[in-house]
Amino acid sequence: MTVPYYPPSVWIWAGLDPVLIGVALVLGWKADQFGKVVLVAMIALVAAVLTSWILTGLGVPWPAPVGRELPTFFPVRTVSALIWAVIGYGARRAIAPRA
């Protein structure tokens, strides 16, 4: 059995999933405590994987597809979700600091 090879561009696209970025940024922006950023990252990860899985199942081309024979790239997506959530949280604190 050979291990499948996926080009680095697919790994990068998994971290730049538009659903993952959108959910993580919006919810990270709305988080009122830094501890909630981890929860935001998990929600963004689940939303991105489910969206990718549904679109791949429907035959819609997606940058990082998810399917039975395709990898989910969980490590890349997880780190990316956390980074985007921290960016959203930090942007809110930098732009609109609370008194």
Tab-separated table of N, CA and C in Angstrom:
chain	number	residue	atom	x	y	z
A	1	MET	N	0.833	-1.169	0.000
A	1	MET	CA	0.000	0.000	0.000
A	1	MET	C	0.888	1.245	0.000
A	2	THR	N	0.608	2.158	-0.881
A	2	THR	CA	1.396	3.386	-0.954
A	2	THR	C	0.640	4.523	-0.273
A	3	VAL	N	1.394	5.414	0.284
A	3	VAL	CA	0.818	6.582	0.938
A	3	VAL	C	0.514	7.618	-0.136
A	4	PRO	N	-0.706	8.150	-0.165
A	4	PRO	CA	-1.023	9.149	-1.189
A	4	PRO	C	-0.239	10.435	-0.971
A	5	TYR	N	0.082	11.076	-2.062
A	5	TYR	CA	0.820	12.333	-2.011
A	5	TYR	C	-0.126	13.467	-2.395
A	6	TYR	N	-0.144	14.491	-1.592
A	6	TYR	CA	-0.930	15.679	-1.894
A	6	TYR	C	0.023	16.853	-1.986
A	7	PRO	N	-0.067	17.629	-3.053
A	7	PRO	CA	0.856	18.747	-3.213
A	7	PRO	C	0.691	19.778	-2.092
A	8	PRO	N	1.744	20.516	-1.808
A	8	PRO	CA	1.678	21.520	-0.740
A	8	PRO	C	0.560	22.549	-0.950
A	9	SER	N	0.194	22.821	-2.189
A	9	SER	CA	-0.862	23.801	-2.428
A	9	SER	C	-2.194	23.352	-1.826
A	10	VAL	N	-2.469	22.051	-1.823
A	10	VAL	CA	-3.710	21.552	-1.222
A	10	VAL	C	-3.680	21.753	0.284
A	11	TRP	N	-2.522	21.552	0.894
A	11	TRP	CA	-2.389	21.770	2.340
A	11	TRP	C	-2.604	23.247	2.669
A	12	ILE	N	-2.070	24.130	1.838
A	12	ILE	CA	-2.234	25.571	2.060
A	12	ILE	C	-3.692	25.972	1.897
A	13	TRP	N	-4.345	25.445	0.853
A	13	TRP	CA	-5.756	25.767	0.636
A	13	TRP	C	-6.629	25.293	1.789
A	14	ALA	N	-6.247	24.206	2.445
A	14	ALA	CA	-7.009	23.727	3.600
A	14	ALA	C	-6.985	24.762	4.722
A	15	GLY	N	-5.889	25.459	4.873
A	15	GLY	CA	-5.791	26.496	5.895
A	15	GLY	C	-6.422	27.809	5.480
A	16	LEU	N	-6.630	27.983	4.195
A	16	LEU	CA	-7.230	29.216	3.680
A	16	LEU	C	-8.666	28.989	3.214
A	17	ASP	N	-9.325	28.027	3.822
A	17	ASP	CA	-10.722	27.732	3.514
A	17	ASP	C	-11.562	28.969	3.826
A	18	PRO	N	-12.324	29.486	2.854
A	18	PRO	CA	-13.079	30.726	3.108
A	18	PRO	C	-14.129	30.599	4.220
A	19	VAL	N	-14.745	29.448	4.360
A	19	VAL	CA	-15.729	29.261	5.440
A	19	VAL	C	-15.021	29.304	6.786
A	20	LEU	N	-13.898	28.637	6.892
A	20	LEU	CA	-13.127	28.613	8.127
A	20	LEU	C	-12.700	30.026	8.507
A	21	ILE	N	-12.193	30.768	7.554
A	21	ILE	CA	-11.731	32.127	7.823
A	21	ILE	C	-12.896	33.019	8.249
A	22	GLY	N	-13.995	32.955	7.517
A	22	GLY	CA	-15.141	33.804	7.830
A	22	GLY	C	-15.717	33.535	9.210
A	23	VAL	N	-15.952	32.268	9.519
A	23	VAL	CA	-16.527	31.923	10.819
A	23	VAL	C	-15.562	32.287	11.948
A	24	ALA	N	-14.288	31.970	11.779
A	24	ALA	CA	-13.313	32.255	12.829
A	24	ALA	C	-13.157	33.757	13.067
A	25	LEU	N	-13.116	34.544	12.007
A	25	LEU	CA	-12.957	35.991	12.174
A	25	LEU	C	-14.187	36.626	12.823
A	26	VAL	N	-15.368	36.262	12.349
A	26	VAL	CA	-16.588	36.866	12.884
A	26	VAL	C	-16.790	36.487	14.349
A	27	LEU	N	-16.676	35.199	14.650
A	27	LEU	CA	-16.875	34.780	16.037
A	27	LEU	C	-15.721	35.219	16.942
A	28	GLY	N	-14.513	35.270	16.391
A	28	GLY	CA	-13.385	35.789	17.169
A	28	GLY	C	-13.579	37.257	17.503
A	29	TRP	N	-14.146	38.006	16.573
A	29	TRP	CA	-14.448	39.415	16.789
A	29	TRP	C	-15.473	39.580	17.914
A	30	LYS	N	-16.446	38.673	17.971
A	30	LYS	CA	-17.519	38.771	18.960
A	30	LYS	C	-17.143	38.189	20.328
A	31	ALA	N	-16.056	37.449	20.409
A	31	ALA	CA	-15.659	36.840	21.684
A	31	ALA	C	-15.287	37.926	22.685
A	32	ASP	N	-15.797	37.797	23.898
A	32	ASP	CA	-15.508	38.810	24.909
A	32	ASP	C	-14.422	38.388	25.897
A	33	GLN	N	-13.969	37.134	25.781
A	33	GLN	CA	-12.877	36.645	26.617
A	33	GLN	C	-11.930	35.835	25.745
A	34	PHE	N	-10.641	35.902	26.078
A	34	PHE	CA	-9.665	35.193	25.245
A	34	PHE	C	-9.879	33.678	25.289
A	35	GLY	N	-10.364	33.151	26.391
A	35	GLY	CA	-10.595	31.714	26.506
A	35	GLY	C	-11.626	31.202	25.517
A	36	LYS	N	-12.499	32.065	25.063
A	36	LYS	CA	-13.529	31.663	24.097
A	36	LYS	C	-12.961	31.496	22.690
A	37	VAL	N	-11.747	31.944	22.477
A	37	VAL	CA	-11.125	31.825	21.159
A	37	VAL	C	-10.947	30.353	20.778
A	38	VAL	N	-10.644	29.503	21.736
A	38	VAL	CA	-10.497	28.067	21.464
A	38	VAL	C	-11.833	27.487	21.022
A	39	LEU	N	-12.915	27.872	21.669
A	39	LEU	CA	-14.244	27.420	21.279
A	39	LEU	C	-14.597	27.921	19.889
A	40	VAL	N	-14.253	29.156	19.607
A	40	VAL	CA	-14.481	29.728	18.281
A	40	VAL	C	-13.726	28.931	17.221
A	41	ALA	N	-12.501	28.568	17.506
A	41	ALA	CA	-11.697	27.792	16.551
A	41	ALA	C	-12.332	26.428	16.291
A	42	MET	N	-12.860	25.789	17.325
A	42	MET	CA	-13.512	24.492	17.126
A	42	MET	C	-14.775	24.627	16.284
A	43	ILE	N	-15.559	25.664	16.534
A	43	ILE	CA	-16.769	25.893	15.751
A	43	ILE	C	-16.413	26.162	14.291
A	44	ALA	N	-15.391	26.968	14.048
A	44	ALA	CA	-14.964	27.268	12.681
A	44	ALA	C	-14.461	26.007	11.978
A	45	LEU	N	-13.741	25.159	12.691
A	45	LEU	CA	-13.237	23.910	12.126
A	45	LEU	C	-14.394	23.010	11.699
A	46	VAL	N	-15.370	22.835	12.570
A	46	VAL	CA	-16.514	21.976	12.247
A	46	VAL	C	-17.299	22.551	11.072
A	47	ALA	N	-17.536	23.857	11.071
A	47	ALA	CA	-18.275	24.486	9.974
A	47	ALA	C	-17.549	24.317	8.646
A	48	ALA	N	-16.239	24.490	8.654
A	48	ALA	CA	-15.464	24.372	7.417
A	48	ALA	C	-15.445	22.942	6.895
A	49	VAL	N	-15.255	21.980	7.775
A	49	VAL	CA	-15.207	20.584	7.339
A	49	VAL	C	-16.573	20.137	6.827
A	50	LEU	N	-17.634	20.494	7.519
A	50	LEU	CA	-18.973	20.113	7.061
A	50	LEU	C	-19.318	20.760	5.717
A	51	THR	N	-18.989	22.030	5.569
A	51	THR	CA	-19.242	22.711	4.296
A	51	THR	C	-18.438	22.073	3.170
A	52	SER	N	-17.167	21.795	3.413
A	52	SER	CA	-16.325	21.152	2.396
A	52	SER	C	-16.859	19.773	2.038
A	53	TRP	N	-17.299	19.031	3.035
A	53	TRP	CA	-17.819	17.684	2.808
A	53	TRP	C	-19.099	17.727	1.973
A	54	ILE	N	-20.005	18.660	2.309
A	54	ILE	CA	-21.258	18.782	1.561
A	54	ILE	C	-20.994	19.216	0.127
A	55	LEU	N	-20.166	20.229	-0.063
A	55	LEU	CA	-19.886	20.713	-1.412
A	55	LEU	C	-19.163	19.661	-2.256
A	56	THR	N	-18.239	18.928	-1.642
A	56	THR	CA	-17.546	17.863	-2.362
A	56	THR	C	-18.530	16.769	-2.753
A	57	GLY	N	-19.457	16.433	-1.855
A	57	GLY	CA	-20.466	15.425	-2.149
A	57	GLY	C	-21.398	15.835	-3.271
A	58	LEU	N	-21.657	17.139	-3.390
A	58	LEU	CA	-22.507	17.642	-4.458
A	58	LEU	C	-21.752	17.811	-5.771
A	59	GLY	N	-20.447	17.644	-5.741
A	59	GLY	CA	-19.640	17.775	-6.949
A	59	GLY	C	-19.168	19.185	-7.236
A	60	VAL	N	-19.336	20.077	-6.283
A	60	VAL	CA	-18.889	21.454	-6.452
A	60	VAL	C	-17.390	21.502	-6.179
A	61	PRO	N	-16.604	22.069	-7.098
A	61	PRO	CA	-15.160	22.142	-6.840
A	61	PRO	C	-14.868	23.018	-5.621
A	62	TRP	N	-13.970	22.542	-4.770
A	62	TRP	CA	-13.615	23.250	-3.540
A	62	TRP	C	-12.106	23.171	-3.382
A	63	PRO	N	-11.470	24.218	-2.881
A	63	PRO	CA	-10.006	24.222	-2.792
A	63	PRO	C	-9.420	23.038	-2.023
A	64	ALA	N	-10.014	22.672	-0.911
A	64	ALA	CA	-9.531	21.537	-0.114
A	64	ALA	C	-10.709	20.610	0.153
A	65	PRO	N	-11.018	19.734	-0.799
A	65	PRO	CA	-12.205	18.888	-0.660
A	65	PRO	C	-12.056	17.862	0.458
A	66	VAL	N	-13.201	17.425	0.980
A	66	VAL	CA	-13.250	16.406	2.013
A	66	VAL	C	-14.165	15.305	1.513
A	67	GLY	N	-13.702	14.072	1.609
A	67	GLY	CA	-14.514	12.947	1.177
A	67	GLY	C	-13.992	11.659	1.763
A	68	ARG	N	-14.616	10.564	1.357
A	68	ARG	CA	-14.221	9.255	1.886
A	68	ARG	C	-12.777	8.924	1.527
A	69	GLU	N	-12.378	9.202	0.304
A	69	GLU	CA	-11.020	8.886	-0.132
A	69	GLU	C	-10.080	10.084	-0.024
A	70	LEU	N	-10.602	11.205	0.412
A	70	LEU	CA	-9.801	12.427	0.470
A	70	LEU	C	-9.471	12.776	1.918
A	71	PRO	N	-8.318	13.378	2.146
A	71	PRO	CA	-7.942	13.737	3.525
A	71	PRO	C	-8.724	14.952	4.010
A	72	THR	N	-8.833	15.079	5.299
A	72	THR	CA	-9.516	16.240	5.866
A	72	THR	C	-8.542	17.332	6.283
A	73	PHE	N	-7.263	17.009	6.388
A	73	PHE	CA	-6.233	17.982	6.763
A	73	PHE	C	-6.552	18.628	8.110
A	74	PHE	N	-6.980	17.819	9.088
A	74	PHE	CA	-7.349	18.355	10.394
A	74	PHE	C	-6.251	19.175	11.060
A	75	PRO	N	-4.988	18.750	11.042
A	75	PRO	CA	-3.972	19.571	11.724
A	75	PRO	C	-3.851	20.972	11.124
A	76	VAL	N	-3.865	21.053	9.807
A	76	VAL	CA	-3.735	22.351	9.137
A	76	VAL	C	-4.964	23.208	9.411
A	77	ARG	N	-6.126	22.619	9.299
A	77	ARG	CA	-7.366	23.360	9.529
A	77	ARG	C	-7.477	23.822	10.984
A	78	THR	N	-7.060	22.991	11.918
A	78	THR	CA	-7.150	23.341	13.334
A	78	THR	C	-6.243	24.523	13.666
A	79	VAL	N	-5.010	24.460	13.237
A	79	VAL	CA	-4.068	25.564	13.499
A	79	VAL	C	-4.546	26.833	12.811
A	80	SER	N	-5.018	26.694	11.581
A	80	SER	CA	-5.508	27.857	10.847
A	80	SER	C	-6.723	28.477	11.535
A	81	ALA	N	-7.648	27.637	12.003
A	81	ALA	CA	-8.836	28.157	12.701
A	81	ALA	C	-8.433	28.926	13.948
A	82	LEU	N	-7.470	28.404	14.691
A	82	LEU	CA	-7.015	29.084	15.898
A	82	LEU	C	-6.341	30.417	15.568
A	83	ILE	N	-5.534	30.418	14.536
A	83	ILE	CA	-4.851	31.661	14.132
A	83	ILE	C	-5.863	32.717	13.706
A	84	TRP	N	-6.837	32.340	12.864
A	84	TRP	CA	-7.833	33.301	12.391
A	84	TRP	C	-8.718	33.790	13.536
A	85	ALA	N	-9.041	32.922	14.492
A	85	ALA	CA	-9.845	33.344	15.635
A	85	ALA	C	-9.075	34.341	16.499
A	86	VAL	N	-7.794	34.101	16.694
A	86	VAL	CA	-6.961	35.044	17.463
A	86	VAL	C	-6.851	36.371	16.724
A	87	ILE	N	-6.746	36.328	15.406
A	87	ILE	CA	-6.690	37.573	14.622
A	87	ILE	C	-7.992	38.356	14.782
A	88	GLY	N	-9.136	37.670	14.704
A	88	GLY	CA	-10.416	38.345	14.895
A	88	GLY	C	-10.545	38.943	16.286
A	89	TYR	N	-10.148	38.176	17.288
A	89	TYR	CA	-10.203	38.654	18.675
A	89	TYR	C	-9.273	39.854	18.861
A	90	GLY	N	-8.062	39.755	18.347
A	90	GLY	CA	-7.089	40.842	18.486
A	90	GLY	C	-7.493	42.087	17.728
A	91	ALA	N	-8.101	41.912	16.563
A	91	ALA	CA	-8.534	43.068	15.773
A	91	ALA	C	-9.601	43.852	16.513
A	92	ARG	N	-10.521	43.136	17.137
A	92	ARG	CA	-11.574	43.820	17.911
A	92	ARG	C	-10.960	44.620	19.054
A	93	ARG	N	-9.974	44.058	19.729
A	93	ARG	CA	-9.342	44.744	20.853
A	93	ARG	C	-8.514	45.932	20.377
A	94	ALA	N	-7.929	45.831	19.190
A	94	ALA	CA	-7.101	46.919	18.682
A	94	ALA	C	-7.949	48.052	18.105
A	95	ILE	N	-9.046	47.709	17.444
A	95	ILE	CA	-9.874	48.728	16.784
A	95	ILE	C	-10.863	49.371	17.751
A	96	ALA	N	-11.508	48.538	18.561
A	96	ALA	CA	-12.548	49.062	19.448
A	96	ALA	C	-12.274	48.617	20.884
A	97	PRO	N	-11.238	49.170	21.509
A	97	PRO	CA	-10.968	48.768	22.888
A	97	PRO	C	-12.096	49.195	23.822
A	98	ARG	N	-12.350	48.357	24.796
A	98	ARG	CA	-13.419	48.663	25.742
A	98	ARG	C	-12.889	49.519	26.885
A	99	ALA	N	-13.724	50.375	27.368
A	99	ALA	CA	-13.310	51.275	28.461
A	99	ALA	C	-13.294	50.590	29.792
